[in-house]
């Protein structure tokens, strides 16, 4: 039997840079950076390849046998989210509006590679580990979380591990708003894998990308919220609300300065 109670797969959508942010009329870096997780109990981890394959069977015309959200058309993306919502998978996303960073006191820090990414990792793991600890307690088992990151170019995973140790030991420069549950998670339980070979990472990509489409304007300035709304029952909740737990604008809904449409989207997850 595995030593883990839960397995968490993490992927990102968007990029870290904010030197030339995208507008409706010109290309550039994404306005938002998201980190998202697909969470499963260890007993269900072995089913993920079959669940992924069942989703792909909905698209018999596709020859590629790995699930990559951005390569799907609109109707297929809707179906993917519907399928994920029917399975024993929990979701969690953290979202940073990078338009708020230039000119702020955090601008110089977040210009450094990996700093914004690691900052969102912290917020994500605070929520994920607290959820897994509570779930393990409900199951009357010992909680221990394995975290699988999707390998991304330019990420120093040794530096990430050191950052985790700084947080665990209380030596981080930015004081946390919450706390990672170190009783169920240790930096030694982090692994990094290739997206195309792991069904869990492909599902994490779908969850994260669904929310990215809901907050990142497309080339016409429009948002697409249908994918993320299809995952409403998948997102983890605290006290009956996903907002601030399963769906977390960073550092807060007000400070991330969403426009009216984005704010209404977020507030729907408080219901």
Coordinates of C-alpha atoms in Angstrom, one line a residue:
X1 CA 0.0 0.0 0.0
X2 CA 1.3 3.5 -0.9
X3 CA 2.5 5.7 1.9
X4 CA 0.5 8.6 0.5
X5 CA -3.1 9.6 1.3
X6 CA -3.5 12.0 -1.7
X7 CA -1.7 12.8 -4.9
X8 CA -1.8 16.4 -6.2
X9 CA -1.0 17.3 -9.8
X10 CA 0.0 20.9 -10.6
X11 CA 0.2 22.8 -13.8
X12 CA 0.2 26.5 -14.8
X13 CA -1.5 28.7 -17.4
X14 CA -0.1 32.0 -18.6
X15 CA 3.5 33.2 -18.0
X16 CA 5.4 35.1 -15.4
X17 CA 6.5 38.1 -17.4
X18 CA 4.8 41.5 -17.1
X19 CA 7.2 43.8 -19.1
X20 CA 4.9 43.8 -22.2
X21 CA 1.4 42.6 -21.3
X22 CA -1.0 41.6 -24.0
X23 CA -3.8 44.0 -25.1
X24 CA -6.9 43.4 -27.2
X25 CA -5.0 44.7 -30.2
X26 CA -1.4 43.5 -29.7
X27 CA 0.4 40.4 -28.6
X28 CA 2.5 40.0 -25.6
X29 CA 2.7 38.3 -22.2
X30 CA -0.5 37.0 -20.6
X31 CA -2.3 39.4 -18.2
X32 CA -2.9 36.6 -15.7
X33 CA -0.8 33.7 -14.3
X34 CA -2.6 30.7 -12.9
X35 CA -1.5 27.7 -11.0
X36 CA -4.0 24.9 -10.7
X37 CA -4.2 21.4 -9.1
X38 CA -6.1 18.2 -9.7
X39 CA -6.4 16.4 -6.4
X40 CA -7.2 12.7 -6.0
X41 CA -7.2 10.3 -3.1
X42 CA -4.4 7.8 -3.5
X43 CA -6.8 4.9 -4.0
X44 CA -8.1 6.7 -7.1
X45 CA -4.8 7.7 -8.5
X46 CA -4.5 4.5 -10.5
X47 CA -7.7 5.3 -12.3
X48 CA -6.5 8.5 -13.8
X49 CA -5.1 7.0 -17.1
X50 CA -8.4 5.2 -17.7
X51 CA -10.4 8.4 -16.9
X52 CA -8.3 10.4 -19.2
X53 CA -8.7 7.8 -22.0
X54 CA -12.5 7.8 -21.4
X55 CA -12.5 11.5 -22.0
X56 CA -10.5 11.2 -25.2
X57 CA -12.9 8.5 -26.4
X58 CA -15.4 11.3 -26.8
X59 CA -13.2 12.6 -29.6
X60 CA -12.6 9.6 -31.9
X61 CA -11.4 11.8 -34.7
X62 CA -8.4 13.0 -32.6
X63 CA -5.3 10.9 -33.2
X64 CA -3.2 12.4 -30.4
X65 CA -3.7 10.3 -27.3
X66 CA -2.8 12.8 -24.6
X67 CA -5.2 15.5 -23.4
X68 CA -4.0 19.0 -24.1
X69 CA -6.7 21.6 -23.5
X70 CA -5.5 24.3 -25.8
X71 CA -5.5 21.9 -28.8
X72 CA -9.3 21.3 -28.4
X73 CA -12.1 23.3 -30.0
X74 CA -14.8 25.0 -27.9
X75 CA -17.3 22.1 -27.9
X76 CA -14.5 19.6 -26.9
X77 CA -13.4 21.9 -24.1
X78 CA -16.9 22.0 -22.7
X79 CA -17.1 18.2 -22.8
X80 CA -13.7 17.8 -21.1
X81 CA -14.9 19.9 -18.1
X82 CA -18.2 18.0 -17.9
X83 CA -16.3 14.7 -17.9
X84 CA -13.9 15.8 -15.2
X85 CA -16.8 17.0 -13.0
X86 CA -18.3 13.5 -13.1
X87 CA -15.2 11.9 -11.6
X88 CA -13.6 11.7 -8.1
X89 CA -11.3 14.6 -8.8
X90 CA -11.0 17.8 -6.8
X91 CA -9.7 21.1 -8.2
X92 CA -8.0 24.1 -6.8
X93 CA -6.7 27.2 -8.6
X94 CA -4.8 30.4 -7.7
X95 CA -5.0 33.4 -10.0
X96 CA -2.7 36.5 -10.2
X97 CA -3.7 39.5 -12.3
X98 CA -0.3 40.7 -13.4
X99 CA -1.6 44.1 -14.6
X100 CA -1.5 45.0 -10.9
X101 CA 2.3 44.4 -10.5
X102 CA 4.0 47.1 -12.5
X103 CA 4.6 50.1 -10.3
X104 CA 3.8 48.2 -7.1
X105 CA 6.1 47.4 -4.2
X106 CA 6.4 43.9 -5.5
X107 CA 7.5 44.7 -9.0
X108 CA 11.2 44.3 -8.5
X109 CA 10.8 41.0 -6.6
X110 CA 8.5 39.5 -9.2
X111 CA 10.8 40.5 -12.0
X112 CA 13.2 37.8 -10.8
X113 CA 12.5 34.4 -12.5
X114 CA 10.5 32.0 -10.5
X115 CA 9.4 34.4 -7.8
X116 CA 5.8 35.0 -8.9
X117 CA 5.4 31.3 -9.8
X118 CA 6.7 30.2 -6.3
X119 CA 4.5 32.8 -4.7
X120 CA 1.4 31.2 -6.3
X121 CA 2.7 27.7 -5.4
X122 CA 2.6 28.8 -1.8
X123 CA -1.0 30.0 -2.0
X124 CA -2.0 26.8 -3.8
X125 CA -0.3 24.4 -1.4
X126 CA -1.8 26.2 1.6
X127 CA -5.3 25.3 0.4
X128 CA -4.5 21.9 -1.1
X129 CA -2.7 20.6 2.0
X130 CA -5.5 21.9 4.3
X131 CA -8.1 20.1 2.2
X132 CA -6.1 16.9 2.1
X133 CA -5.5 17.0 5.9
X134 CA -9.2 17.4 6.5
X135 CA -10.1 14.7 4.0
X136 CA -7.6 12.3 5.5
X137 CA -9.0 13.0 9.0
X138 CA -12.5 12.2 7.7
X139 CA -11.2 9.0 6.3
X140 CA -9.5 8.2 9.5
X141 CA -6.2 7.7 7.8
X142 CA -2.8 9.4 8.2
X143 CA -2.4 12.2 5.7
X144 CA 0.6 12.5 3.4
X145 CA 0.5 14.4 0.2
X146 CA 2.5 13.7 -3.0
X147 CA 2.9 16.7 -5.2
X148 CA 3.6 16.2 -8.9
X149 CA 4.6 19.3 -10.9
X150 CA 4.4 19.6 -14.7
X151 CA 7.9 20.2 -15.9
X152 CA 8.2 23.7 -17.4
X153 CA 11.2 25.4 -19.1
X154 CA 13.2 27.8 -17.0
X155 CA 12.0 26.6 -13.6
X156 CA 14.7 25.8 -11.1
X157 CA 13.1 23.0 -9.1
X158 CA 16.1 22.9 -6.7
X159 CA 15.4 26.5 -5.8
X160 CA 11.7 25.7 -5.4
X161 CA 12.6 23.0 -3.0
X162 CA 14.8 25.4 -1.0
X163 CA 11.9 27.9 -1.1
X164 CA 9.6 25.3 0.4
X165 CA 12.1 24.6 3.2
X166 CA 12.3 28.4 3.9
X167 CA 8.5 28.4 4.3
X168 CA 8.5 25.3 6.5
X169 CA 11.2 26.8 8.7
X170 CA 9.5 30.2 9.0
X171 CA 12.4 32.0 7.1
X172 CA 10.5 33.3 4.1
X173 CA 10.7 37.1 3.3
X174 CA 7.0 37.4 2.4
X175 CA 5.0 36.4 5.4
X176 CA 2.2 33.9 4.4
X177 CA -1.4 34.8 4.6
X178 CA -2.2 31.2 5.6
X179 CA -0.1 28.2 6.3
X180 CA 0.8 25.0 4.5
X181 CA -0.1 22.0 6.6
X182 CA 3.4 20.6 7.1
X183 CA 2.0 17.7 9.0
X184 CA 0.8 16.2 5.7
X185 CA 3.3 17.6 3.3
X186 CA 7.1 17.7 3.0
X187 CA 9.3 19.2 0.2
X188 CA 10.8 15.7 -0.2
X189 CA 7.4 14.5 -1.6
X190 CA 7.7 16.8 -4.7
X191 CA 8.3 15.2 -8.0
X192 CA 8.5 16.8 -11.5
X193 CA 7.2 14.9 -14.5
X194 CA 6.5 15.5 -18.2
X195 CA 3.0 16.5 -19.0
X196 CA 2.5 14.2 -22.0
X197 CA 3.2 11.0 -19.9
X198 CA 1.0 11.7 -16.9
X199 CA -2.8 11.6 -17.0
X200 CA -3.0 13.6 -13.8
X201 CA -1.0 16.4 -15.2
X202 CA -3.2 16.5 -18.3
X203 CA -6.3 16.8 -16.1
X204 CA -4.6 19.5 -14.0
X205 CA -3.9 21.4 -17.3
X206 CA -7.5 21.2 -18.3
X207 CA -8.7 22.6 -14.9
X208 CA -6.1 25.4 -14.9
X209 CA -6.7 26.3 -18.6
X210 CA -10.5 26.3 -18.0
X211 CA -10.1 29.1 -15.4
X212 CA -7.5 30.9 -17.5
X213 CA -10.0 31.3 -20.3
X214 CA -12.5 32.7 -17.7
X215 CA -10.2 35.6 -16.7
X216 CA -7.7 36.1 -19.6
X217 CA -9.3 38.1 -22.4
X218 CA -9.0 36.6 -25.9
X219 CA -7.9 38.5 -29.0
X220 CA -11.3 40.1 -29.1
X221 CA -11.3 41.2 -25.5
X222 CA -13.9 38.5 -24.5
X223 CA -13.8 36.0 -21.7
X224 CA -15.0 32.4 -21.8
X225 CA -16.5 31.3 -18.5
X226 CA -18.4 28.2 -19.6
X227 CA -15.5 25.8 -19.1
X228 CA -14.7 26.8 -15.5
X229 CA -18.4 27.0 -14.6
X230 CA -18.6 23.3 -15.7
X231 CA -16.1 22.5 -13.0
X232 CA -18.0 24.3 -10.2
X233 CA -18.7 21.1 -8.2
X234 CA -15.1 20.0 -8.7
X235 CA -13.5 22.9 -6.9
X236 CA -12.7 22.5 -3.2
X237 CA -14.8 24.5 -0.7
X238 CA -14.5 25.8 2.8
X239 CA -17.6 26.6 4.8
X240 CA -19.6 26.0 1.6
X241 CA -17.7 28.5 -0.5
X242 CA -15.1 27.8 -3.2
X243 CA -14.0 31.5 -3.4
X244 CA -10.8 32.1 -1.5
X245 CA -10.2 28.3 -1.2
X246 CA -10.7 26.3 -4.4
X247 CA -10.8 29.5 -6.5
X248 CA -8.4 32.1 -5.1
X249 CA -7.6 35.5 -6.6
X250 CA -4.2 36.5 -5.2
X251 CA -3.7 38.3 -2.9
X252 CA -7.5 39.0 -2.6
X253 CA -10.5 39.6 -4.8
X254 CA -10.3 43.3 -4.2
X255 CA -6.5 43.7 -4.6
X256 CA -6.3 41.6 -7.8
X257 CA -8.5 44.4 -9.4
X258 CA -10.8 42.3 -11.6
X259 CA -13.1 44.1 -14.1
X260 CA -16.8 43.8 -13.6
X261 CA -17.2 40.6 -15.6
X262 CA -14.3 38.9 -13.9
X263 CA -15.6 40.0 -10.5
X264 CA -19.0 38.6 -11.2
X265 CA -17.4 35.3 -12.3
X266 CA -15.4 35.0 -9.0
X267 CA -18.4 35.9 -6.8
X268 CA -20.4 33.1 -8.4
X269 CA -18.0 30.7 -6.6
X270 CA -19.0 32.2 -3.3
X271 CA -22.5 30.8 -3.6

